[in-house]
Coordinates of C-alpha atoms in Angstrom, one line a residue:
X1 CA -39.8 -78.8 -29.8
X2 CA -37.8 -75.9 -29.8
X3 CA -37.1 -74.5 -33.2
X4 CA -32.9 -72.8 -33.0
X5 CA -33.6 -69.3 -36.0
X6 CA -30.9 -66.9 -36.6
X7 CA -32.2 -63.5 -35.7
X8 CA -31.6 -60.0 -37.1
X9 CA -29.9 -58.5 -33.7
X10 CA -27.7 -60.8 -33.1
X11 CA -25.6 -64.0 -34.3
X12 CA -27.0 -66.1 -30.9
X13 CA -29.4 -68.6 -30.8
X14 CA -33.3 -67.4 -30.5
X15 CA -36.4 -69.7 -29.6
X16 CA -40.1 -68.7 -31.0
X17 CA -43.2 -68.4 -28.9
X18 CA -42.5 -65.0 -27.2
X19 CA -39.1 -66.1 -25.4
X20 CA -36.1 -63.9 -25.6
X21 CA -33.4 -64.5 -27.7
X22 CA -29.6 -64.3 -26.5
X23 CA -28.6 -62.0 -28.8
X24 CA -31.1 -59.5 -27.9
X25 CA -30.0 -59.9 -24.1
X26 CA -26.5 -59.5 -25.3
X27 CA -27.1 -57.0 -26.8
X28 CA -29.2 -55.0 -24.3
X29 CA -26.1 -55.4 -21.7
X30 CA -24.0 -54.1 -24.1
X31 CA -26.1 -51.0 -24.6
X32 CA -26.1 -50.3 -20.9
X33 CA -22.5 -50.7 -20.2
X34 CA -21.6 -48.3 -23.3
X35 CA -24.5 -45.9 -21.7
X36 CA -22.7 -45.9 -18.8
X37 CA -19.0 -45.6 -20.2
X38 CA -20.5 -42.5 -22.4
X39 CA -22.2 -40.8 -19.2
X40 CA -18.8 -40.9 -17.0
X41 CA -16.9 -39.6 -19.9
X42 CA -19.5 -36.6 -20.4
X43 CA -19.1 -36.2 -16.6
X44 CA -15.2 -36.2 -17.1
X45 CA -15.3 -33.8 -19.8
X46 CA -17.8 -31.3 -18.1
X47 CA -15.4 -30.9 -14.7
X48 CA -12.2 -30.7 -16.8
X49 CA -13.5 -28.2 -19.5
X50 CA -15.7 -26.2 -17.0
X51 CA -18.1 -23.8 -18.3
X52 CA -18.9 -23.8 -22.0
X53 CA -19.9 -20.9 -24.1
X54 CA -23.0 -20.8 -26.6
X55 CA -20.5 -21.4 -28.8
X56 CA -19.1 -24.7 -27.8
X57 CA -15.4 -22.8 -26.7
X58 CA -14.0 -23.7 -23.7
X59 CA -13.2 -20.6 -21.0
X60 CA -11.4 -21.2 -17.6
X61 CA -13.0 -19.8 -14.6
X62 CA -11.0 -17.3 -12.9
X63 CA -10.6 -16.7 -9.8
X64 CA -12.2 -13.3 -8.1
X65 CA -9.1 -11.0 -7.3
X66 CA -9.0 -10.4 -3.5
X67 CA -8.5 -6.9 -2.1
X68 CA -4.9 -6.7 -0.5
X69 CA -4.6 -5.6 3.1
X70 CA -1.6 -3.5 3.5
X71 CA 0.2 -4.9 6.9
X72 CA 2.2 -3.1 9.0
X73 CA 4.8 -3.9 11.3
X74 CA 5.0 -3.6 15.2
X75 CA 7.3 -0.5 14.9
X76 CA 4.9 1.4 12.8
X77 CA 2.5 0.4 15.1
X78 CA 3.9 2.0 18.0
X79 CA 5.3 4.4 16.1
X80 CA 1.5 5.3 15.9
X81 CA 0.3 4.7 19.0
X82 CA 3.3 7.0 20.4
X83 CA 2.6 9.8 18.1
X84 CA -1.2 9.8 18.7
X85 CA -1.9 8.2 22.4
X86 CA -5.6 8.9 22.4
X87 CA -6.6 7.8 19.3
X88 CA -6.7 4.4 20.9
X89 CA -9.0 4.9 24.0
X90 CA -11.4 7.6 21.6
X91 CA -12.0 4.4 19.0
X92 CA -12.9 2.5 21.8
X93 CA -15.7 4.6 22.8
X94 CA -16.9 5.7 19.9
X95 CA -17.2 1.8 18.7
X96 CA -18.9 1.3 21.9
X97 CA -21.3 4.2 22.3
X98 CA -22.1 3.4 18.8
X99 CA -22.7 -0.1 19.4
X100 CA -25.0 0.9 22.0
X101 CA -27.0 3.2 19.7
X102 CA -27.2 0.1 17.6
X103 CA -28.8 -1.4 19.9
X104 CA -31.2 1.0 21.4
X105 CA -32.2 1.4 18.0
X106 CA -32.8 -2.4 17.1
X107 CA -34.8 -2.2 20.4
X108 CA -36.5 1.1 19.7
X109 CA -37.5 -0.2 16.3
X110 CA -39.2 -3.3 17.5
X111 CA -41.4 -1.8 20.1
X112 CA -42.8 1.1 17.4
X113 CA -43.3 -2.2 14.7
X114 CA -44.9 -4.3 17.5
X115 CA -47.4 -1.1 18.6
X116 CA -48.3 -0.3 15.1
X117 CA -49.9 -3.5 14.8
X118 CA -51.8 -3.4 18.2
X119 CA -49.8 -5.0 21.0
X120 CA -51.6 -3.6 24.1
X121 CA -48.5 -3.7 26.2
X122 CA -46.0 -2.1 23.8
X123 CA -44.9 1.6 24.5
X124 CA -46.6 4.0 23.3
X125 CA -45.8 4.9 19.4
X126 CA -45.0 7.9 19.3
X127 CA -42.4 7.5 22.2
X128 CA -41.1 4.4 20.5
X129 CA -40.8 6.5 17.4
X130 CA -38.7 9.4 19.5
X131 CA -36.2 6.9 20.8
X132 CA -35.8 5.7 17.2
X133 CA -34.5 9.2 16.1
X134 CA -32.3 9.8 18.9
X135 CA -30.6 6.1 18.6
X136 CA -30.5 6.5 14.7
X137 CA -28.7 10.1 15.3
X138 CA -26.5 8.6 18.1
X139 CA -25.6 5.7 16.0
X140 CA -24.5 7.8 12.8
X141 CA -22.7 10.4 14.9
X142 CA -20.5 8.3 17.0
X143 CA -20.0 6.0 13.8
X144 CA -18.8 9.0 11.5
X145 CA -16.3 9.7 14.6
X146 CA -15.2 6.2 14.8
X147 CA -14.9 6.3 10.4
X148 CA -12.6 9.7 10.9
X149 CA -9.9 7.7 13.3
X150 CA -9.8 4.8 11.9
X151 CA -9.1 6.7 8.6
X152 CA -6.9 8.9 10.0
X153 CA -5.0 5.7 11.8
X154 CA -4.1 4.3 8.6
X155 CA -3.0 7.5 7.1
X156 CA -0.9 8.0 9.7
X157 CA 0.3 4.4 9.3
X158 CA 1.1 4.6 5.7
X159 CA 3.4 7.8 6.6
X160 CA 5.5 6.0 8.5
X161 CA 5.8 3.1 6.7
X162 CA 6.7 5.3 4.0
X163 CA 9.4 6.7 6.2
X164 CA 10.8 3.3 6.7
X165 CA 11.7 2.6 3.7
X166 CA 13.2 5.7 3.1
X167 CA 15.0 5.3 6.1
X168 CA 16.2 2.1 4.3
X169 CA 17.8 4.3 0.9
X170 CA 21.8 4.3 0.9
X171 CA 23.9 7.2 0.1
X172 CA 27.3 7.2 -0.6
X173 CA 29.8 9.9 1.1
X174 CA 32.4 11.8 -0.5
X175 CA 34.8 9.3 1.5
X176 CA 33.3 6.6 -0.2
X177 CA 31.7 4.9 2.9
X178 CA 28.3 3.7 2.1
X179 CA 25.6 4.5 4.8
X180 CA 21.8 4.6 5.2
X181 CA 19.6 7.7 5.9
X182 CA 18.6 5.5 9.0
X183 CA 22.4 6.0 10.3
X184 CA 22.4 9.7 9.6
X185 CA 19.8 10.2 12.1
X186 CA 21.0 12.4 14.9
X187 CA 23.8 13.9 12.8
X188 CA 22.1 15.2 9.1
X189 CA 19.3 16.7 7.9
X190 CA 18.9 15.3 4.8
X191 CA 17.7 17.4 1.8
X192 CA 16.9 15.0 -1.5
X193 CA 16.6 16.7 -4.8
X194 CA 15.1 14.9 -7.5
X195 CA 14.6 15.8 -11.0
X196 CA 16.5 15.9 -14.1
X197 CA 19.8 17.4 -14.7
X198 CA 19.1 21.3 -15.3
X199 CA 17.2 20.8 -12.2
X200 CA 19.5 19.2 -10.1
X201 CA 22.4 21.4 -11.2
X202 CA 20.6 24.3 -10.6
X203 CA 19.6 23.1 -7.0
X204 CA 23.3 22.4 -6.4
X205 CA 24.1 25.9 -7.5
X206 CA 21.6 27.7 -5.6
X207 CA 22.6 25.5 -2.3
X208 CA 26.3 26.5 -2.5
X209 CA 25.7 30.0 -2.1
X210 CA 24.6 28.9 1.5
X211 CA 27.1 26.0 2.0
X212 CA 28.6 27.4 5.3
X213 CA 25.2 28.4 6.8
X214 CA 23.5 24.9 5.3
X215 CA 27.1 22.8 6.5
X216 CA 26.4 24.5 10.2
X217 CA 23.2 23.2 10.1
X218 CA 23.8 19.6 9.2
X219 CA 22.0 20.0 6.1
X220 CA 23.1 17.1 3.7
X221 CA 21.5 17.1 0.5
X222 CA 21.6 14.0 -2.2
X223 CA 20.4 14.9 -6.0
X224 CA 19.0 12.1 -7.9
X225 CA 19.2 12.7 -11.6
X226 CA 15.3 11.3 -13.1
X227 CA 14.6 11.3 -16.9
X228 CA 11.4 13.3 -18.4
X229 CA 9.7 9.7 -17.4
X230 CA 10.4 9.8 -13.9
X231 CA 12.6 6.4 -14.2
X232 CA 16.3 7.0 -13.0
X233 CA 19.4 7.9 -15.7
X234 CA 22.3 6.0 -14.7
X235 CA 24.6 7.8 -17.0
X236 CA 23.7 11.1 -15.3
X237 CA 25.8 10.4 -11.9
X238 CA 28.6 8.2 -11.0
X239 CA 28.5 4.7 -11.5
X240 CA 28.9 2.9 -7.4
X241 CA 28.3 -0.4 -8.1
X242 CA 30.6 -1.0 -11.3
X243 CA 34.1 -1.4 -11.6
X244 CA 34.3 2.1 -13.7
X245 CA 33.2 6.0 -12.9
X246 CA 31.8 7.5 -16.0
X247 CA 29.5 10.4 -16.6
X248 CA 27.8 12.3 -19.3
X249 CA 28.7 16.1 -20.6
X250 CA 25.7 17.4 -19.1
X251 CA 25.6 15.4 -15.5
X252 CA 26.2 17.2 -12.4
X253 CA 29.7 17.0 -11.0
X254 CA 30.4 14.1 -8.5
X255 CA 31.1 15.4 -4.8
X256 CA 34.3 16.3 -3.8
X257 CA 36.5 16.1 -0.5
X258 CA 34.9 19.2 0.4
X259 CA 32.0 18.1 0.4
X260 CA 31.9 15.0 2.8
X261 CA 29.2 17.1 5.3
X262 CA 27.5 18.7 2.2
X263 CA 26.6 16.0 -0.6
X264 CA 25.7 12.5 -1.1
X265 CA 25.2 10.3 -4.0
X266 CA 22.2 7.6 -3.9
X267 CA 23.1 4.4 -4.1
X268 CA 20.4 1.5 -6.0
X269 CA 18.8 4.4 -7.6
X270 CA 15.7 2.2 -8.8
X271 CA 15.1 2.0 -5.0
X272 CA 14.8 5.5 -4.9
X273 CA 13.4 6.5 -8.1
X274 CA 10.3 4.2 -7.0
X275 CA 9.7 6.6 -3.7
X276 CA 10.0 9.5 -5.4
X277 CA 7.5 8.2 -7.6
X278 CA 5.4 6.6 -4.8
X279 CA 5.8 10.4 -3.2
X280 CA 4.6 12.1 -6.2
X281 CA 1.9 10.0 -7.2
X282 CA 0.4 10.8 -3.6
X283 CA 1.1 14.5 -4.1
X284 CA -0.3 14.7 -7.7
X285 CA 2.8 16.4 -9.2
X286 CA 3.5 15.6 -12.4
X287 CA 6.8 13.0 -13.8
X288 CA 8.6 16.2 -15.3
X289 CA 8.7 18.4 -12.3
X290 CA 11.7 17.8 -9.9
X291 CA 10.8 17.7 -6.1
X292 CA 12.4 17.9 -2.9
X293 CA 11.9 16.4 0.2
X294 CA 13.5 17.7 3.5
X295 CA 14.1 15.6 6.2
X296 CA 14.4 16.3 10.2
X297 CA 17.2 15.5 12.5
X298 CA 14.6 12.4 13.3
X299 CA 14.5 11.1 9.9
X300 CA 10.9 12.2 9.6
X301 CA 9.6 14.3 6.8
X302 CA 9.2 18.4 7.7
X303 CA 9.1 20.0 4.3
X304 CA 8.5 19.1 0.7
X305 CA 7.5 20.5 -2.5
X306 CA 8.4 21.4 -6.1
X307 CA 11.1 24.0 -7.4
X308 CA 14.5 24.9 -6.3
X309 CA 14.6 24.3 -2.6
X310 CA 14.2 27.2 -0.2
X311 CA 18.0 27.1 1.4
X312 CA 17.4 30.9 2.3
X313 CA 15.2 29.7 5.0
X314 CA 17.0 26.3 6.0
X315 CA 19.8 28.6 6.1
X316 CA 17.7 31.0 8.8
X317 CA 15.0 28.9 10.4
X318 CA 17.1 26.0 10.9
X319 CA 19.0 25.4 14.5
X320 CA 23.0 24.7 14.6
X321 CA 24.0 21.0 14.6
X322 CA 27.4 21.8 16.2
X323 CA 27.9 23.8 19.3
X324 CA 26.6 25.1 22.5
X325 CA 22.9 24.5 21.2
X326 CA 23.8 20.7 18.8
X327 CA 21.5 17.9 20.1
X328 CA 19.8 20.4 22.1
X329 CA 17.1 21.9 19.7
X330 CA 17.2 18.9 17.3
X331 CA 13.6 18.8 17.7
X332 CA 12.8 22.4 16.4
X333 CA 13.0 21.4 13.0
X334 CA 9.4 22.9 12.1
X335 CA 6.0 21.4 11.8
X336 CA 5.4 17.9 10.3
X337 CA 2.2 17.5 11.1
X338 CA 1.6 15.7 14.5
X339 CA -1.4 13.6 14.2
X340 CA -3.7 13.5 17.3

């Protein structure tokens, strides 16, 4: 006769003799299920915490920052290609002479492992160990060629992108017509001075004792006024985009009638501000200094540099825009630099 007892692990019924008792298999499956329930919520907390410290605090994984490839459009592109055609056809046989040195030298390689440890019908080592030399020297030569254009290809391409978006700066004539340097290509040779206001004023003053020499030339020249930071003082120059015109004591006088072929004020000066920065930061000159920039007929850089800018010589070495000889020697402008 089975004997019903009340046992310790449970409130079920139990038997004697050995058999289990319902509360303990109660309470068994109990124990497993909350096993289970506690393992998926470790699991849970593990993927949305992450990593822990040693500490017990929580940190969230960043992701590695990726290098960003500067892309560059179709027209600087060609732009390249046009001013350096043989850059093209010299990478490709640089890559592939030193692709075939790469090779050779794979080949080389094995034959001078393979004799060292006795293959009867390898070449002989010391001729295997010749052709390893001369592929190694190939392969680093025509490489270090290959390196120098492709550097020099994106040099070249940064230029002119650089000369895109200054193409894109607007300048405001004396008329009040706004226009982009990219529209005064073929008709001004645009001289930007940029610096603070002593600078600018004395740039301006210097320039005027050439003004009919400069005005001949097409020689257009746009100040912009920069702080001691480099960042643009909008109190320094006429206000374009606002309803009112004011200026400070010490700002340089807005352009006049007479000058409609002589000066230019910069319109969205942050725009141009940030080139002359970009333009500085690449030359190493320092946010105080002002700087000039000089521009062909072209739109393409031919001069640049710090201090007053050398109208003297614009005045001299500079070809007529009007006349017998206008659009004629446009292109004799002076050295920029052709890349080949």
């Amino acid at each position: 006769t089975l004997n019903p007892i009340y046992t310790s692990e449970g409130s079920g019924l139990g038997t004697r003799g050995g058999w289990p008792s319902l509360g303990k298999m109660g309470t068994k499956r109990r124990s497993s299920t909350s096993l289970m329930r506690t393992t998926h919520a470790r699991r849970q907390t593990a993927v949305r915490a992450g990593l822990d410290d040693s500490d017990g605090s929580s940190v969230t994984k960043k992701k590695p920052k990726q290098a960003v490839k500067t892309e560059f459009s179709n027209a600087t592109k060609l732009r390249s290609e046009v001013q350096a055609p043989f850059r093209v056809a010299r990478m490709f046989f640089f890559g592939a002479f030193a692709a075939n040195a790469s090779l050779g030298l794979a080949i080389a390689s094995l034959q001078a492992v393979t004799k060292a440890l006795g293959a009867p019908s390898a070449p002989p080592l010391d001729q295997s160990l010749q052709n390893v030399g001369v592929n190694l020297a190939c392969a680093l030569f025509f490489g270090l060629l290959y390196k120098r254009d492709a550097e020099g290809r994106d040099k070249q391409m940064a230029r002119i992108s650089r000369e895109e978006r200054l193409s894109n700066l607007k300048c405001e004539l004396s008329t009040g017509k706004v226009v982009s340097l990219y529209d005064l290509r073929g008709f001004s040779r645009v001289v930007i001075v940029a610096g603070d206001v002593v600078y600018c004023a004395e740039a301006i003053a210097a320039a005027e004792t050439h003004r009919k020499a400069l005005v001949e030339r097409g020689v257009l020249m746009v100040p912009l006024v920069l702080s001691d930071n480099g960042l643009q003082v909008n109190d320094s120059q006429p206000i374009i985009d606002g309803d009112a015109s004011t200026s400070a004591p010490t700002s340089i006088p807005p352009p006049t009638d007479e000058d409609r072929r002589f000066r230019a004020t910069p319109v969205y000066t942050d725009k141009w501000g940030a080139w002359i920065d970009e333009q500085k930061e690449l030359a190493k000159v320092g946010d105080g200094r002002g700087v000039y920039v000089g521009l062909r007929m072209d739109g393409r850089v031919r001069s640049s540099g710090t201090g007053t800018p050398p109208w003297d010589k614009f005045a001299v070495e500079l070809p007529p825009a009007d006349g017998n000889w206008g659009g004629v020697m446009d292109g004799f402008d002076g050295s920029v630099g052709v890349d080949t």
